[in-house]
Amino acid sequence: QWNKFLLRLKSAKWIENISPTQQKTLNGYLTGTIDLIISIEQKFYILDYKTNKIGKNNDFYSKISIDKKMQELLYPVQAAIYGVALHKWLKSKLKNYSPELHLGSVCFWFCRGINSDTKGLWVKSLDSDLIIDLENILANNKQNTFLL
């Protein structure tokens, strides 16, 4: 099922090519929790703090450098799983839940880049079609290797 999940993320331009070595590391990959969920005007946003040091100074926190680090550490996969978790949680908590109305975006914040031009931010919209597709992929997992 990881292949379907990764292909869907790739089609949404969240990830690039993942090496076989990286793909092996996905089993048992996520054991963390969402750092913060923010609600603003009926939209919900995920914020995850990263304390990784990308480089020596603010020049290392450019969009390109952050994108490269995100890909290297497979954080877009983590972000997508968090998006599905938020979606499932909102479905269970909000009476009139609508993914199109309530899903905002996911933001990974490399805190050490706060003074850079990017402020250390990587942000992706939680597109309802993508999140629902990923939820279905996870739900159809017969090997029970996903725990959402």
PDB file of C-alpha atoms in Angstrom:
ATOM      1  CA  GLN A   1       0.000   0.000   0.000  1.00  0.00           C
ATOM      2  CA  TRP A   2       2.924   2.366   0.506  1.00  0.00           C
ATOM      3  CA  ASN A   3       3.389   2.421  -3.257  1.00  0.00           C
ATOM      4  CA  LYS A   4      -0.158   3.683  -3.841  1.00  0.00           C
ATOM      5  CA  PHE A   5       0.210   6.202  -1.024  1.00  0.00           C
ATOM      6  CA  LEU A   6       3.539   7.488  -2.388  1.00  0.00           C
ATOM      7  CA  LEU A   7       2.297   7.624  -5.980  1.00  0.00           C
ATOM      8  CA  ARG A   8      -0.668   9.727  -4.876  1.00  0.00           C
ATOM      9  CA  LEU A   9       1.646  12.088  -2.975  1.00  0.00           C
ATOM     10  CA  LYS A  10       3.891  12.317  -6.015  1.00  0.00           C
ATOM     11  CA  SER A  11       0.953  13.152  -8.295  1.00  0.00           C
ATOM     12  CA  ALA A  12       0.033  15.981  -5.896  1.00  0.00           C
ATOM     13  CA  LYS A  13       3.655  17.203  -6.067  1.00  0.00           C
ATOM     14  CA  TRP A  14       4.244  16.674  -2.342  1.00  0.00           C
ATOM     15  CA  ILE A  15       7.173  14.314  -2.932  1.00  0.00           C
ATOM     16  CA  GLU A  16       9.734  13.593  -5.593  1.00  0.00           C
ATOM     17  CA  ASN A  17      11.230  10.186  -6.284  1.00  0.00           C
ATOM     18  CA  ILE A  18      11.821   8.066  -3.203  1.00  0.00           C
ATOM     19  CA  SER A  19      14.795   5.739  -3.235  1.00  0.00           C
ATOM     20  CA  PRO A  20      14.440   2.039  -2.345  1.00  0.00           C
ATOM     21  CA  THR A  21      16.438   2.740   0.828  1.00  0.00           C
ATOM     22  CA  GLN A  22      14.028   5.504   1.833  1.00  0.00           C
ATOM     23  CA  GLN A  23      11.052   3.268   1.026  1.00  0.00           C
ATOM     24  CA  LYS A  24      12.380   0.581   3.384  1.00  0.00           C
ATOM     25  CA  THR A  25      12.537   3.118   6.196  1.00  0.00           C
ATOM     26  CA  LEU A  26       8.807   3.829   5.879  1.00  0.00           C
ATOM     27  CA  ASN A  27       7.832   0.651   7.743  1.00  0.00           C
ATOM     28  CA  GLY A  28       7.307   1.762  11.328  1.00  0.00           C
ATOM     29  CA  TYR A  29       8.132   5.287  10.211  1.00  0.00           C
ATOM     30  CA  LEU A  30       5.807   7.470  12.187  1.00  0.00           C
ATOM     31  CA  THR A  31       5.654   7.328  15.946  1.00  0.00           C
ATOM     32  CA  GLY A  32       5.229  11.047  16.623  1.00  0.00           C
ATOM     33  CA  THR A  33       2.291  13.281  17.306  1.00  0.00           C
ATOM     34  CA  ILE A  34       0.979  16.471  15.765  1.00  0.00           C
ATOM     35  CA  ASP A  35       2.511  19.425  17.611  1.00  0.00           C
ATOM     36  CA  LEU A  36      -0.329  21.895  17.146  1.00  0.00           C
ATOM     37  CA  ILE A  37      -3.708  22.204  15.441  1.00  0.00           C
ATOM     38  CA  ILE A  38      -4.942  25.748  14.933  1.00  0.00           C
ATOM     39  CA  SER A  39      -8.522  26.723  14.128  1.00  0.00           C
ATOM     40  CA  ILE A  40      -9.065  30.022  12.306  1.00  0.00           C
ATOM     41  CA  GLU A  41     -12.495  30.927  10.951  1.00  0.00           C
ATOM     42  CA  GLN A  42     -13.677  27.286  10.693  1.00  0.00           C
ATOM     43  CA  LYS A  43     -10.463  26.109   8.985  1.00  0.00           C
ATOM     44  CA  PHE A  44      -8.022  23.811  10.747  1.00  0.00           C
ATOM     45  CA  TYR A  45      -4.270  24.002  10.265  1.00  0.00           C
ATOM     46  CA  ILE A  46      -1.489  21.673  11.347  1.00  0.00           C
ATOM     47  CA  LEU A  47       1.787  23.091  12.632  1.00  0.00           C
ATOM     48  CA  ASP A  48       4.725  20.802  13.243  1.00  0.00           C
ATOM     49  CA  TYR A  49       7.920  22.196  14.738  1.00  0.00           C
ATOM     50  CA  LYS A  50      11.295  21.016  13.476  1.00  0.00           C
ATOM     51  CA  THR A  51      14.485  21.869  15.326  1.00  0.00           C
ATOM     52  CA  ASN A  52      16.756  20.343  12.674  1.00  0.00           C
ATOM     53  CA  LYS A  53      19.712  22.475  11.717  1.00  0.00           C
ATOM     54  CA  ILE A  54      19.730  22.729   7.934  1.00  0.00           C
ATOM     55  CA  GLY A  55      22.811  24.935   7.703  1.00  0.00           C
ATOM     56  CA  LYS A  56      25.104  27.497   9.301  1.00  0.00           C
ATOM     57  CA  ASN A  57      23.053  30.626   8.627  1.00  0.00           C
ATOM     58  CA  ASN A  58      19.784  31.964   7.217  1.00  0.00           C
ATOM     59  CA  ASP A  59      20.932  31.397   3.621  1.00  0.00           C
ATOM     60  CA  PHE A  60      20.475  27.673   4.254  1.00  0.00           C
ATOM     61  CA  TYR A  61      16.753  28.132   4.923  1.00  0.00           C
ATOM     62  CA  SER A  62      15.747  29.020   1.375  1.00  0.00           C
ATOM     63  CA  LYS A  63      12.700  27.367  -0.176  1.00  0.00           C
ATOM     64  CA  ILE A  64      14.989  25.054  -2.174  1.00  0.00           C
ATOM     65  CA  SER A  65      16.986  24.017   0.902  1.00  0.00           C
ATOM     66  CA  ILE A  66      13.868  23.404   2.982  1.00  0.00           C
ATOM     67  CA  ASP A  67      12.265  21.396   0.152  1.00  0.00           C
ATOM     68  CA  LYS A  68      15.435  19.315  -0.155  1.00  0.00           C
ATOM     69  CA  LYS A  69      15.546  18.605   3.588  1.00  0.00           C
ATOM     70  CA  MET A  70      11.824  17.754   3.615  1.00  0.00           C
ATOM     71  CA  GLN A  71      12.349  15.226   0.806  1.00  0.00           C
ATOM     72  CA  GLU A  72      15.492  13.787   2.364  1.00  0.00           C
ATOM     73  CA  LEU A  73      13.783  13.138   5.702  1.00  0.00           C
ATOM     74  CA  LEU A  74      10.447  12.057   4.162  1.00  0.00           C
ATOM     75  CA  TYR A  75       8.596  14.750   6.084  1.00  0.00           C
ATOM     76  CA  PRO A  76       5.974  15.183   3.330  1.00  0.00           C
ATOM     77  CA  VAL A  77       4.861  11.607   4.092  1.00  0.00           C
ATOM     78  CA  GLN A  78       4.549  12.550   7.753  1.00  0.00           C
ATOM     79  CA  ALA A  79       2.655  15.717   6.793  1.00  0.00           C
ATOM     80  CA  ALA A  80       0.217  13.722   4.656  1.00  0.00           C
ATOM     81  CA  ILE A  81      -0.421  11.190   7.422  1.00  0.00           C
ATOM     82  CA  TYR A  82      -1.058  14.075   9.808  1.00  0.00           C
ATOM     83  CA  GLY A  83      -3.502  15.510   7.275  1.00  0.00           C
ATOM     84  CA  VAL A  84      -5.428  12.234   7.155  1.00  0.00           C
ATOM     85  CA  ALA A  85      -5.415  12.031  10.960  1.00  0.00           C
ATOM     86  CA  LEU A  86      -6.805  15.571  11.215  1.00  0.00           C
ATOM     87  CA  HIS A  87      -9.473  14.753   8.622  1.00  0.00           C
ATOM     88  CA  LYS A  88     -10.558  11.634  10.512  1.00  0.00           C
ATOM     89  CA  TRP A  89     -10.588  13.489  13.829  1.00  0.00           C
ATOM     90  CA  LEU A  90     -12.672  16.350  12.420  1.00  0.00           C
ATOM     91  CA  LYS A  91     -15.145  13.854  10.912  1.00  0.00           C
ATOM     92  CA  SER A  92     -15.665  12.395  14.362  1.00  0.00           C
ATOM     93  CA  LYS A  93     -15.941  15.760  16.175  1.00  0.00           C
ATOM     94  CA  LEU A  94     -17.745  18.211  13.872  1.00  0.00           C
ATOM     95  CA  LYS A  95     -21.415  17.589  13.166  1.00  0.00           C
ATOM     96  CA  ASN A  96     -21.401  19.317   9.757  1.00  0.00           C
ATOM     97  CA  TYR A  97     -17.824  18.506   8.794  1.00  0.00           C
ATOM     98  CA  SER A  98     -16.826  19.268   5.209  1.00  0.00           C
ATOM     99  CA  PRO A  99     -13.219  18.676   4.099  1.00  0.00           C
ATOM    100  CA  GLU A 100     -13.490  21.482   1.530  1.00  0.00           C
ATOM    101  CA  LEU A 101     -14.653  23.920   4.193  1.00  0.00           C
ATOM    102  CA  HIS A 102     -12.649  22.822   7.218  1.00  0.00           C
ATOM    103  CA  LEU A 103      -9.247  21.579   5.982  1.00  0.00           C
ATOM    104  CA  GLY A 104      -6.637  24.335   5.842  1.00  0.00           C
ATOM    105  CA  SER A 105      -2.973  23.486   5.377  1.00  0.00           C
ATOM    106  CA  VAL A 106      -0.071  21.715   6.992  1.00  0.00           C
ATOM    107  CA  CYS A 107       3.002  23.709   7.962  1.00  0.00           C
ATOM    108  CA  PHE A 108       6.381  22.361   8.984  1.00  0.00           C
ATOM    109  CA  TRP A 109       8.389  25.058  10.714  1.00  0.00           C
ATOM    110  CA  PHE A 110      12.155  24.752  10.865  1.00  0.00           C
ATOM    111  CA  CYS A 111      12.476  26.978  13.935  1.00  0.00           C
ATOM    112  CA  ARG A 112      16.160  27.767  13.348  1.00  0.00           C
ATOM    113  CA  GLY A 113      15.175  29.490  10.096  1.00  0.00           C
ATOM    114  CA  ILE A 114      12.841  32.020  11.711  1.00  0.00           C
ATOM    115  CA  ASN A 115      15.017  34.961  10.633  1.00  0.00           C
ATOM    116  CA  SER A 116      15.385  33.792   7.026  1.00  0.00           C
ATOM    117  CA  ASP A 117      13.316  35.016   4.082  1.00  0.00           C
ATOM    118  CA  THR A 118      11.142  31.871   4.291  1.00  0.00           C
ATOM    119  CA  LYS A 119      10.841  32.117   8.099  1.00  0.00           C
ATOM    120  CA  GLY A 120      11.766  28.408   7.993  1.00  0.00           C
ATOM    121  CA  LEU A 121       8.320  27.424   6.709  1.00  0.00           C
ATOM    122  CA  TRP A 122       7.222  24.606   4.411  1.00  0.00           C
ATOM    123  CA  VAL A 123       3.474  24.781   3.737  1.00  0.00           C
ATOM    124  CA  LYS A 124       1.100  22.586   1.727  1.00  0.00           C
ATOM    125  CA  SER A 125      -2.643  22.958   1.327  1.00  0.00           C
ATOM    126  CA  LEU A 126      -4.682  20.051   2.689  1.00  0.00           C
ATOM    127  CA  ASP A 127      -6.528  19.503  -0.574  1.00  0.00           C
ATOM    128  CA  SER A 128      -9.694  17.556   0.235  1.00  0.00           C
ATOM    129  CA  ASP A 129      -9.398  15.239  -2.798  1.00  0.00           C
ATOM    130  CA  LEU A 130      -5.837  14.296  -1.851  1.00  0.00           C
ATOM    131  CA  ILE A 131      -6.660  13.704   1.809  1.00  0.00           C
ATOM    132  CA  ILE A 132      -9.735  11.599   0.996  1.00  0.00           C
ATOM    133  CA  ASP A 133      -7.741   9.554  -1.539  1.00  0.00           C
ATOM    134  CA  LEU A 134      -5.020   8.931   1.056  1.00  0.00           C
ATOM    135  CA  GLU A 135      -7.640   8.020   3.667  1.00  0.00           C
ATOM    136  CA  ASN A 136      -9.101   5.441   1.243  1.00  0.00           C
ATOM    137  CA  ILE A 137      -5.675   3.992   0.487  1.00  0.00           C
ATOM    138  CA  LEU A 138      -5.036   3.587   4.201  1.00  0.00           C
ATOM    139  CA  ALA A 139      -8.511   2.103   4.772  1.00  0.00           C
ATOM    140  CA  ASN A 140      -7.989  -0.468   2.007  1.00  0.00           C
ATOM    141  CA  ASN A 141      -4.743  -1.704   3.502  1.00  0.00           C
ATOM    142  CA  LYS A 142      -5.200  -5.457   3.951  1.00  0.00           C
ATOM    143  CA  GLN A 143      -1.829  -5.975   5.664  1.00  0.00           C
ATOM    144  CA  ASN A 144      -2.820  -3.647   8.516  1.00  0.00           C
ATOM    145  CA  THR A 145       0.529  -1.869   8.382  1.00  0.00           C
ATOM    146  CA  PHE A 146      -1.075   1.552   8.850  1.00  0.00           C
ATOM    147  CA  LEU A 147      -2.430   2.546  12.212  1.00  0.00           C
ATOM    148  CA  LEU A 148      -4.703   5.552  11.710  1.00  0.00           C
TER     149      LEU A 148
END
